[in-house]
Coordinates of C-alpha atoms in Angstrom, one line a residue:
Chain Z
M1233 CA 309.5 75.1 87.8
E1234 CA 308.0 75.4 84.4
Y1235 CA 311.4 76.2 82.8
K1236 CA 310.0 76.9 79.1
N1237 CA 308.1 79.9 80.6
Y1238 CA 311.4 81.4 81.9
L1239 CA 314.1 80.6 79.6
N1240 CA 315.0 82.5 76.3
K1241 CA 312.3 81.6 73.7
T1242 CA 314.7 82.3 70.6
I1243 CA 317.3 79.7 72.1
Q1244 CA 314.6 77.3 73.1
D1245 CA 313.4 77.3 69.4
V1246 CA 316.8 76.6 67.9
K1247 CA 316.9 72.8 67.0
P1248 CA 319.6 70.7 68.4
S1249 CA 322.3 69.7 65.9
G1250 CA 321.3 66.9 63.4
I1251 CA 324.7 65.2 63.5
R1252 CA 324.6 64.9 67.3
R1253 CA 322.0 62.3 67.1
F1254 CA 324.0 60.3 64.6
F1255 CA 327.2 60.7 66.6
D1256 CA 325.5 59.5 69.8
I1257 CA 324.6 56.2 68.0
V1258 CA 328.4 55.8 66.8
A1259 CA 329.5 56.7 70.3
E1260 CA 327.7 53.6 71.7
M1261 CA 329.1 51.1 69.3
D1262 CA 332.6 49.4 69.7
D1263 CA 335.2 48.8 66.9
V1264 CA 333.7 51.4 64.7
I1265 CA 336.1 52.6 62.0
S1266 CA 335.2 56.2 61.8
L1267 CA 335.6 58.7 58.8
S1268 CA 333.4 61.2 60.6
I1269 CA 335.6 63.4 62.5
G1270 CA 336.1 67.1 61.4
E1271 CA 339.4 67.8 62.9
P1272 CA 343.0 66.9 61.9
D1273 CA 344.4 63.6 63.1
F1274 CA 347.9 65.1 63.4
K1275 CA 349.0 66.2 66.7
T1276 CA 350.1 69.9 67.1
P1277 CA 353.7 70.0 65.9
W1278 CA 356.1 69.6 68.8
H1279 CA 357.9 73.1 68.6
I1280 CA 354.4 74.7 68.8
R1281 CA 353.5 72.5 71.9
K1282 CA 356.8 73.3 73.4
A1283 CA 356.3 77.1 73.2
G1284 CA 353.0 76.5 75.0
I1285 CA 354.8 74.4 77.7
D1286 CA 357.6 76.9 78.0
S1287 CA 355.0 79.7 78.6
L1288 CA 353.5 77.8 81.4
E1289 CA 356.9 76.8 82.9
G1290 CA 357.8 80.5 82.7
G1291 CA 354.6 81.3 84.7
K1292 CA 352.9 83.2 82.0
T1293 CA 349.5 82.5 83.4
W1294 CA 347.8 85.8 83.4
Y1295 CA 345.1 87.3 81.1
S1296 CA 346.1 88.7 78.0
P1297 CA 345.1 92.2 76.5
N1298 CA 341.4 92.0 75.3
R1299 CA 342.4 91.9 71.7
G1300 CA 345.1 89.3 72.1
F1301 CA 349.0 89.8 72.7
D1302 CA 350.4 92.5 70.5
K1303 CA 353.1 90.2 69.3
L1304 CA 350.6 87.6 68.2
R1305 CA 348.3 90.3 66.3
R1306 CA 351.4 91.3 64.5
E1307 CA 352.3 87.8 63.5
I1308 CA 348.7 87.3 62.3
S1309 CA 348.8 90.6 60.3
G1310 CA 352.1 89.4 58.6
F1311 CA 350.7 86.0 58.0
A1312 CA 347.6 87.4 56.3
S1313 CA 349.7 89.7 54.1
R1314 CA 352.2 87.2 53.0
K1315 CA 349.8 84.3 52.3
Y1316 CA 346.7 86.1 51.0
D1317 CA 347.8 89.6 50.2
L1318 CA 345.4 91.0 53.0
Q1319 CA 346.6 94.2 54.8
Y1320 CA 345.2 94.7 58.3
D1321 CA 346.6 97.0 61.1
P1322 CA 347.5 94.8 64.0
D1323 CA 346.3 97.5 66.4
T1324 CA 342.9 98.1 65.4
E1325 CA 342.0 95.5 62.6
V1326 CA 342.9 92.2 64.3
L1327 CA 341.0 90.3 67.2
V1328 CA 342.2 87.2 68.8
T1329 CA 339.3 84.9 69.6
V1330 CA 338.4 81.6 71.4
G1331 CA 338.5 79.6 68.1
G1332 CA 337.0 80.7 64.8
S1333 CA 333.7 80.0 66.3
E1334 CA 333.8 82.8 68.8
A1335 CA 334.8 85.1 65.9
L1336 CA 331.9 84.0 64.0
D1337 CA 329.4 84.4 66.8
V1338 CA 330.7 87.9 67.8
A1339 CA 330.9 89.0 64.0
I1340 CA 327.3 88.0 63.4
R1341 CA 326.0 89.6 66.5
C1342 CA 327.8 92.8 65.6
M1343 CA 326.5 93.0 62.0
V1344 CA 322.6 92.4 62.5
N1345 CA 319.8 93.9 63.9
P1346 CA 316.5 91.9 64.7
G1347 CA 314.7 91.1 61.4
D1348 CA 317.8 91.4 59.2
E1349 CA 318.1 88.5 56.8
V1350 CA 321.5 86.7 56.6
L1351 CA 322.1 84.6 53.6
I1352 CA 323.8 81.3 54.3
H1353 CA 324.8 78.9 51.5
Q1354 CA 324.3 75.1 52.3
P1355 CA 325.6 72.4 52.7
S1356 CA 327.8 74.1 55.1
F1357 CA 329.1 74.0 58.7
V1358 CA 326.2 73.6 61.1
C1359 CA 326.7 76.7 63.2
Y1360 CA 325.8 79.4 60.8
E1361 CA 322.1 79.0 61.0
P1362 CA 321.7 78.7 64.8
L1363 CA 324.1 81.6 65.5
T1364 CA 322.1 83.7 63.1
L1365 CA 318.8 82.7 64.9
M1366 CA 320.3 83.4 68.3
S1367 CA 321.3 86.8 67.3
G1368 CA 317.7 87.6 66.3
A1369 CA 318.3 87.8 62.6
V1370 CA 316.6 85.6 60.0
P1371 CA 318.5 83.0 58.3
V1372 CA 317.9 82.7 54.4
I1373 CA 319.2 79.4 53.1
I1374 CA 320.7 79.3 49.5
N1375 CA 321.2 75.7 48.2
T1376 CA 324.3 75.2 46.2
K1377 CA 324.4 72.4 43.7
E1378 CA 326.7 69.7 42.8
E1379 CA 326.6 70.5 39.1
N1380 CA 328.4 73.8 40.1
S1381 CA 330.9 72.0 42.3
F1382 CA 329.0 73.4 45.3
R1383 CA 330.2 76.9 44.4
L1384 CA 327.8 79.9 45.3
T1385 CA 327.0 81.3 42.0
P1386 CA 326.2 85.1 41.4
Q1387 CA 322.7 84.0 40.1
E1388 CA 321.9 82.0 43.2
L1389 CA 323.0 84.9 45.5
E1390 CA 321.1 87.5 43.4
A1391 CA 317.9 85.5 43.7
S1392 CA 318.0 85.3 47.3
I1393 CA 318.6 89.0 48.0
T1394 CA 315.6 91.2 49.3
D1395 CA 315.6 94.6 50.7
K1396 CA 315.9 93.1 54.2
T1397 CA 319.1 91.4 53.3
K1398 CA 322.1 92.5 55.3
L1399 CA 324.8 90.0 55.4
L1400 CA 326.2 87.0 53.5
I1401 CA 328.2 84.3 55.3
L1402 CA 330.7 82.7 52.9
S1403 CA 332.3 79.5 53.7
Y1404 CA 335.1 78.2 51.4
P1405 CA 337.0 75.9 51.4
N1406 CA 333.8 74.3 52.6
N1407 CA 332.9 71.9 55.1
P1408 CA 331.3 69.4 54.2
T1409 CA 331.6 69.5 50.5
G1410 CA 335.4 70.3 50.2
A1411 CA 334.4 73.0 47.5
V1412 CA 336.7 75.9 46.8
M1413 CA 335.9 79.3 45.1
R1414 CA 338.7 80.3 42.8
K1415 CA 339.5 84.1 42.3
A1416 CA 337.2 84.3 39.1
D1417 CA 334.2 82.8 41.0
L1418 CA 334.8 85.3 43.9
E1419 CA 335.0 88.3 41.6
A1420 CA 331.8 87.4 39.9
L1421 CA 330.2 87.2 43.4
S1422 CA 331.6 90.3 44.6
E1423 CA 330.1 92.2 41.8
V1424 CA 326.5 91.2 43.2
I1425 CA 327.6 91.9 46.8
I1426 CA 328.8 95.4 46.2
R1427 CA 325.9 96.2 44.0
H1428 CA 323.4 95.2 46.8
D1429 CA 325.7 96.8 49.5
L1430 CA 326.0 93.6 51.7
L1431 CA 328.2 92.9 54.4
V1432 CA 330.2 89.5 54.3
I1433 CA 331.5 87.2 56.9
S1434 CA 334.1 85.1 55.1
D1435 CA 334.9 81.9 57.1
E1436 CA 338.4 80.8 55.8
I1437 CA 339.3 78.4 58.6
Y1438 CA 340.3 75.7 56.0
S1439 CA 342.3 78.2 53.8
E1440 CA 345.6 76.5 54.1
L1441 CA 344.1 73.2 53.0
T1442 CA 343.7 74.1 49.4
Y1443 CA 344.8 71.9 46.7
N1444 CA 345.7 72.5 43.0
G1445 CA 346.0 76.1 43.5
S1446 CA 346.2 78.5 46.5
H1447 CA 343.5 80.1 48.6
V1448 CA 342.2 83.4 47.7
S1449 CA 340.3 85.7 50.3
I1450 CA 337.2 87.5 49.0
A1451 CA 338.6 90.4 51.2
S1452 CA 341.5 90.9 48.8
L1453 CA 339.1 91.8 45.9
E1454 CA 338.5 95.4 44.8
G1455 CA 335.6 97.0 46.9
M1456 CA 335.4 94.1 49.3
R1457 CA 337.7 94.9 52.3
E1458 CA 335.5 97.6 53.6
R1459 CA 332.5 95.2 53.9
T1460 CA 334.2 91.9 54.9
V1461 CA 335.2 90.3 58.2
V1462 CA 337.6 87.5 57.5
I1463 CA 337.6 84.6 60.0
N1464 CA 340.5 82.2 60.3
G1465 CA 342.3 80.4 63.2
F1466 CA 344.9 77.8 64.1
S1467 CA 342.8 74.7 64.4
K1468 CA 343.0 73.3 60.9
A1469 CA 346.2 74.8 59.6
F1470 CA 348.4 73.8 62.5
A1471 CA 346.3 71.0 64.0
M1472 CA 345.5 73.1 67.2
T1473 CA 341.7 72.4 67.5
G1474 CA 341.9 71.8 71.4
W1475 CA 343.9 75.2 71.9
R1476 CA 340.7 77.1 70.9
L1477 CA 342.2 79.9 69.1
G1478 CA 341.1 81.9 66.1
Y1479 CA 341.0 85.4 65.0
A1480 CA 338.9 87.9 63.0
L1481 CA 340.3 90.5 60.4
G1482 CA 338.2 93.5 59.2
P1483 CA 337.7 97.3 59.2
S1484 CA 338.5 99.0 62.4
E1485 CA 334.9 100.2 62.7
I1486 CA 333.5 96.7 62.8
L1487 CA 336.4 95.1 64.8
A1488 CA 335.9 97.9 67.4
M1489 CA 332.3 96.6 67.9
M1490 CA 333.5 93.0 67.9
T1491 CA 336.2 93.9 70.5
K1492 CA 333.6 95.3 72.7
L1493 CA 331.5 92.1 72.7
H1494 CA 334.6 89.8 73.0
Q1495 CA 335.7 92.1 76.0
Y1496 CA 332.6 91.7 77.9
G1497 CA 331.8 88.2 77.1
I1498 CA 335.1 86.5 77.0
M1499 CA 337.8 89.2 78.2
S1500 CA 340.7 87.5 76.5
S1501 CA 341.7 84.3 74.7
P1502 CA 343.8 81.6 76.4
T1503 CA 347.3 83.1 77.2
V1504 CA 349.0 79.6 76.9
S1505 CA 347.4 79.1 73.3
Q1506 CA 348.5 82.5 72.2
Y1507 CA 352.1 81.9 73.0
A1508 CA 351.8 78.5 71.1
A1509 CA 350.3 80.4 68.2
I1510 CA 353.1 82.9 68.0
E1511 CA 355.5 80.0 67.5
A1512 CA 353.1 78.5 64.9
L1513 CA 353.1 81.6 62.7
R1514 CA 356.8 82.4 63.1
N1515 CA 358.1 78.8 62.3
G1516 CA 355.2 76.7 61.2
D1517 CA 355.2 77.0 57.4
K1518 CA 356.9 73.7 57.0
D1519 CA 354.5 71.9 59.1
I1520 CA 351.6 73.2 57.2
E1521 CA 353.3 71.9 53.9
K1522 CA 353.9 68.6 55.4
M1523 CA 350.2 68.0 56.6
R1524 CA 348.8 69.5 53.4
S1525 CA 350.9 67.1 51.2
E1526 CA 349.7 64.2 53.4
Y1527 CA 346.1 65.3 53.1
E1528 CA 346.6 65.8 49.4
M1529 CA 347.5 62.2 49.0
R1530 CA 344.6 60.9 51.1
R1531 CA 342.3 63.2 49.2
R1532 CA 343.2 61.5 45.9
F1533 CA 342.9 58.1 47.4
V1534 CA 339.4 58.7 49.0
V1535 CA 338.0 60.5 45.9
G1536 CA 339.5 58.0 43.4
S1537 CA 338.1 55.0 45.5
F1538 CA 334.6 56.3 45.7
N1539 CA 334.6 57.1 42.1
S1540 CA 335.7 53.7 41.3
M1541 CA 332.9 52.2 43.4
G1542 CA 330.4 54.1 41.5
L1543 CA 329.6 56.7 44.1
T1544 CA 330.4 59.8 42.1
C1545 CA 332.5 62.3 43.8
F1546 CA 333.3 65.7 42.4
E1547 CA 336.8 66.8 42.9
P1548 CA 337.1 68.5 46.4
N1549 CA 339.9 71.1 46.3
G1550 CA 339.8 72.1 49.8
A1551 CA 339.5 71.1 53.6
F1552 CA 339.7 67.4 54.4
Y1553 CA 336.3 66.1 53.1
A1554 CA 335.0 64.3 50.2
F1555 CA 331.3 64.5 49.6
P1556 CA 330.2 61.5 47.4
C1557 CA 326.7 61.3 45.9
I1558 CA 325.0 58.1 47.0
K1559 CA 321.6 58.7 45.0
S1560 CA 322.5 55.6 42.8
T1561 CA 322.0 53.2 45.8
G1562 CA 318.3 54.4 46.2
L1563 CA 318.9 55.0 49.8
S1564 CA 318.5 58.3 51.7
S1565 CA 321.6 59.7 53.3
E1566 CA 320.6 58.7 56.8
E1567 CA 319.5 55.1 55.7
F1568 CA 322.9 54.8 53.8
C1569 CA 325.0 55.9 56.9
T1570 CA 322.8 54.0 59.3
R1571 CA 323.1 50.7 57.5
L1572 CA 326.7 51.2 56.8
L1573 CA 327.2 51.7 60.4
N1574 CA 325.2 48.7 61.6
S1575 CA 326.5 46.2 58.9
K1576 CA 330.1 47.3 58.4
K1577 CA 330.9 49.4 61.3
V1578 CA 332.1 52.4 59.3
A1579 CA 330.8 55.8 60.4
I1580 CA 330.4 58.7 57.9
V1581 CA 328.0 61.7 58.2
P1582 CA 324.7 62.0 56.3
G1583 CA 325.0 65.0 54.0
N1584 CA 321.6 66.3 55.1
A1585 CA 323.3 67.1 58.6
F1586 CA 324.7 70.3 56.7
G1587 CA 321.5 71.4 55.1
E1588 CA 318.5 69.8 53.3
C1589 CA 320.2 70.1 50.0
G1590 CA 322.9 67.7 51.3
E1591 CA 320.3 64.9 51.0
G1592 CA 321.7 62.3 48.7
F1593 CA 325.3 62.9 49.7
V1594 CA 327.5 61.8 52.6
R1595 CA 330.6 63.5 54.2
V1596 CA 333.6 61.4 54.3
S1597 CA 336.5 62.9 56.3
Y1598 CA 340.0 61.9 55.1
S1599 CA 341.7 63.2 58.3
Y1600 CA 342.8 59.7 59.2
S1601 CA 345.8 57.5 58.4
L1602 CA 346.2 55.8 55.0
K1603 CA 345.9 52.3 56.7
H1604 CA 342.7 53.5 58.5
L1605 CA 341.3 54.9 55.1
N1606 CA 342.2 51.8 53.2
E1607 CA 340.3 49.5 55.5
A1608 CA 337.3 51.9 55.7
V1609 CA 337.2 52.0 51.8
S1610 CA 337.2 48.1 51.5
R1611 CA 334.4 47.9 54.1
I1612 CA 332.3 50.4 52.1
K1613 CA 333.0 48.5 49.0
E1614 CA 331.6 45.3 50.6
F1615 CA 328.7 47.2 51.9
L1616 CA 327.8 48.2 48.4
E1617 CA 328.2 44.8 46.8
E1618 CA 325.9 43.6 49.3
L1619 CA 323.2 46.1 48.8
Chain T
M1398 CA 362.6 61.0 49.1
D1399 CA 360.5 59.7 46.3
K1400 CA 356.9 59.2 47.4
L1401 CA 356.4 56.0 45.6
L1402 CA 359.3 54.4 47.7
R1403 CA 358.0 55.9 50.9
L1404 CA 354.5 54.5 50.3
L1405 CA 355.9 51.0 49.5
S1406 CA 358.1 51.0 52.4
E1407 CA 355.0 51.7 54.5
N1408 CA 352.8 49.1 52.9
S1409 CA 354.2 46.9 50.0
A1410 CA 350.6 45.5 49.5
Y1411 CA 349.4 48.7 47.8
T1412 CA 348.1 47.8 44.3
T1413 CA 349.4 49.9 41.4
S1414 CA 345.9 51.2 41.0
E1415 CA 345.9 52.4 44.6
L1416 CA 349.4 53.9 44.3
S1417 CA 348.2 55.6 41.2
M1418 CA 345.3 57.4 43.0
L1419 CA 347.7 58.2 46.0
L1420 CA 350.3 59.8 43.8
G1421 CA 348.1 61.3 41.1
E1422 CA 350.0 59.5 38.5
D1423 CA 348.7 57.3 35.8
E1424 CA 349.0 53.5 36.6
A1425 CA 351.2 52.6 33.7
S1426 CA 353.8 55.0 34.8
V1427 CA 353.7 53.7 38.3
K1428 CA 354.1 50.1 37.1
K1429 CA 357.1 51.1 35.1
R1430 CA 358.7 53.0 37.8
I1431 CA 358.4 50.0 40.2
K1432 CA 359.9 47.8 37.4
D1433 CA 362.8 50.2 37.2
Y1434 CA 363.4 50.3 40.8
E1435 CA 363.3 46.5 40.9
K1436 CA 365.8 46.3 38.0
Q1437 CA 368.2 48.9 39.5
G1438 CA 368.0 46.8 42.8
I1439 CA 366.5 49.8 44.8
I1440 CA 363.5 47.6 45.5
R1441 CA 365.0 44.3 46.7
G1442 CA 361.9 42.5 48.0
Y1443 CA 358.4 42.8 49.3
Q1444 CA 358.0 41.6 53.1
A1445 CA 355.2 41.6 55.6
A1446 CA 355.7 43.5 58.9
I1447 CA 355.1 40.7 61.4
N1448 CA 354.5 41.0 65.1
W1449 CA 356.6 38.0 66.1
E1450 CA 355.7 38.8 69.7
V1451 CA 352.4 37.2 69.4
V1452 CA 353.6 34.3 67.2
Q1453 CA 353.9 31.1 69.1
D1454 CA 357.5 29.5 68.8
S1455 CA 358.8 32.4 66.8
G1456 CA 362.3 32.0 68.3
V1457 CA 364.7 34.5 70.0
T1458 CA 366.7 37.4 68.5
A1459 CA 370.0 38.8 69.6
Y1460 CA 371.9 41.9 68.7
I1461 CA 375.6 41.4 68.7
E1462 CA 378.3 44.0 68.9
L1463 CA 381.5 42.7 67.1
K1464 CA 385.0 44.3 67.2
V1465 CA 387.1 43.1 64.4
T1466 CA 390.4 43.8 62.9
P1467 CA 390.0 45.5 59.6
Q1468 CA 392.0 43.9 56.7
R1469 CA 394.7 45.9 54.9
Q1470 CA 393.1 45.8 51.5
T1471 CA 389.4 45.2 51.9
G1472 CA 388.8 46.9 55.4
F1473 CA 385.8 45.5 57.0
D1474 CA 384.1 44.1 53.7
E1475 CA 385.7 40.7 53.6
I1476 CA 384.7 39.7 57.1
A1477 CA 381.2 41.2 56.6
E1478 CA 380.8 39.2 53.7
R1479 CA 381.5 36.0 55.5
I1480 CA 379.2 36.9 58.3
M1481 CA 376.3 37.9 56.3
N1482 CA 376.4 34.5 54.4
F1483 CA 375.4 32.6 57.8
E1484 CA 371.6 32.0 57.5
E1485 CA 371.3 32.8 61.3
V1486 CA 372.2 36.4 60.5
S1487 CA 369.2 38.6 59.6
S1488 CA 370.9 42.0 59.3
L1489 CA 374.3 43.3 59.5
H1490 CA 375.5 46.8 59.6
L1491 CA 379.1 48.5 59.8
M1492 CA 378.9 51.0 62.6
A1493 CA 380.5 54.3 63.7
G1494 CA 381.4 54.2 67.5
T1495 CA 382.7 51.8 70.1
Y1496 CA 382.3 48.7 68.0
D1497 CA 382.5 47.8 64.4
L1498 CA 379.8 45.5 63.2
G1499 CA 376.2 45.1 64.5
V1500 CA 374.9 41.8 63.7
T1501 CA 371.2 40.7 64.3
V1502 CA 370.9 36.9 64.8
K1503 CA 367.8 34.7 65.0
G1504 CA 367.5 31.3 66.4
D1505 CA 365.1 28.9 67.8
T1506 CA 366.4 29.0 71.4
I1507 CA 368.8 30.9 73.4
Q1508 CA 371.1 27.9 73.1
D1509 CA 371.1 28.0 69.3
V1510 CA 372.1 31.6 69.3
S1511 CA 374.6 31.2 72.0
S1512 CA 376.3 28.3 70.1
F1513 CA 376.3 30.2 66.9
V1514 CA 378.1 33.0 68.6
A1515 CA 380.5 30.8 70.3
R1516 CA 381.3 28.3 67.6
K1517 CA 380.8 30.1 64.2
L1518 CA 381.0 33.9 64.9
S1519 CA 383.7 34.4 67.5
T1520 CA 386.1 31.8 65.9
L1521 CA 386.3 33.8 62.7
D1522 CA 389.8 35.3 61.9
G1523 CA 389.9 38.9 62.8
I1524 CA 387.1 38.8 65.5
L1525 CA 388.4 40.6 68.6
S1526 CA 385.4 40.6 70.8
T1527 CA 381.6 40.1 70.8
A1528 CA 378.9 41.4 73.1
T1529 CA 375.6 39.6 72.8
H1530 CA 372.2 41.3 73.7
F1531 CA 369.1 39.2 73.7
I1532 CA 365.9 41.0 72.7
L1533 CA 363.3 40.8 75.4
K1534 CA 360.4 42.6 74.0
R1535 CA 359.7 44.6 70.6
Y1536 CA 357.8 47.7 70.8
K1537 CA 358.5 49.0 67.3
D1538 CA 360.1 47.3 64.2
D1539 CA 361.1 49.1 60.9
G1540 CA 358.7 52.1 61.7
V1541 CA 355.8 49.7 62.6
I1542 CA 354.4 50.1 66.3
L1543 CA 353.8 46.6 67.5
S1544 CA 351.5 47.3 70.4
D1545 CA 347.8 47.9 69.8
S1546 CA 347.6 51.1 68.2
A1547 CA 346.5 54.1 70.3
K1548 CA 342.8 54.8 70.5
D1549 CA 341.5 57.8 68.5
E1550 CA 340.8 60.1 71.3
R1551 CA 339.1 62.8 69.1
C1552 CA 335.6 63.8 70.0
M1553 CA 332.9 63.9 67.4
Q1554 CA 332.2 67.6 67.1
F1555 CA 330.2 69.2 64.3

């Protein structure tokens, strides 16, 4: 069968992920010290796991309502209100999804028509561009710069807007750079967004991992709520990646469309995960705090170590990544990472995997124990001395 | 608990420059605080966490439960002081529960430990009874897991 004549052309045209190739090489090597993984090294706190176990023991193994359990939606609404001053009606403005990823996919597909332009700032999470392409819209890339601490500036945004621009996907705290947008940065941005009447998807999955200040959601700013869908979830804040549970918050008109898509495509999110998530939101604040303070210490260690090695690293104030610049070595990001892997068996991710403008940088995850980070840092030091 | 103490208890080999990065505190102040802790006797020493399991001829360890008669004036302190001065004793604790003192004893052979208990320990005035337990295998010591650390099972996603 000549499959390429049968299969969907748009999906065929989407390039496979750039990091995948590098990960495949890493996976084949033994004894690699990896700083390449993008998920918490902590296990889900026991009381949250226990809530999941209890629900299974109690035989609660049926579908949930399409939007997610009522109790969970109420907890989510409460959490968004007390943490980020966001007010969403649990009945019509909250949708529980299979991870933040599903929320992202569903939100994009509900917001665009074929040919609409979607603004994506890079370096950023690798899913935005392919999801946009697969929805039939046109991704327009905005390159953020190290000199602006990888924040999206109003000037950069303005310069990329055309009369076809429909949507901006905003992603702070940012993977891979660790950049955050403070309230004043968001206010300046929102002025442009409102003037051009754009929609926004704000992916705030790392919101609870914000350092030296607390997270501000763009949806909490004046004039932004009606045009914004906020995406968040349990993976990063509660170390619950494998439970696959996230959510979207937004105006009921948009959420109604998203719920339709979710209902026909997914039906409902995993029941066991929803029970665990209720416990997480009710009694998990101290877990978040404990993990954040641990990440905070590792963050200072990793950033300090890279800076003292001469690989300058702007201060990342969010997520669990540092994004040091490796231009001073004269190597490309891929060369740097490949040679480091081969000679010292340390895996980190080339910055260009997150967009072309990530060239010259590498992503270092500090979601590892201090012992592990210490060993990796000393190997990288040796590598640089031998260059 | 002070984070500095926690970090040093996990890894006493941290340099002051590393500690300064970890704590977000300048190096001079970290140095001073360590000196102060040493002066106050809060930090008593810096030891390596050794996995004796894999060291040849590393000897045997026993944990001994002691029941003793407390003295009228000094309680358990007097006898505890006598016991802790034996070089065979590596740790000594006063316990709540069914016995009074918990003693960890190290020796080259089982015979060494047995003769220590029989000749030196149980003959002390005030000792009512001893129960000796030999350690067969160590899994975790002072917070350090001694088996090979568990594999990182996380998959590489985006």
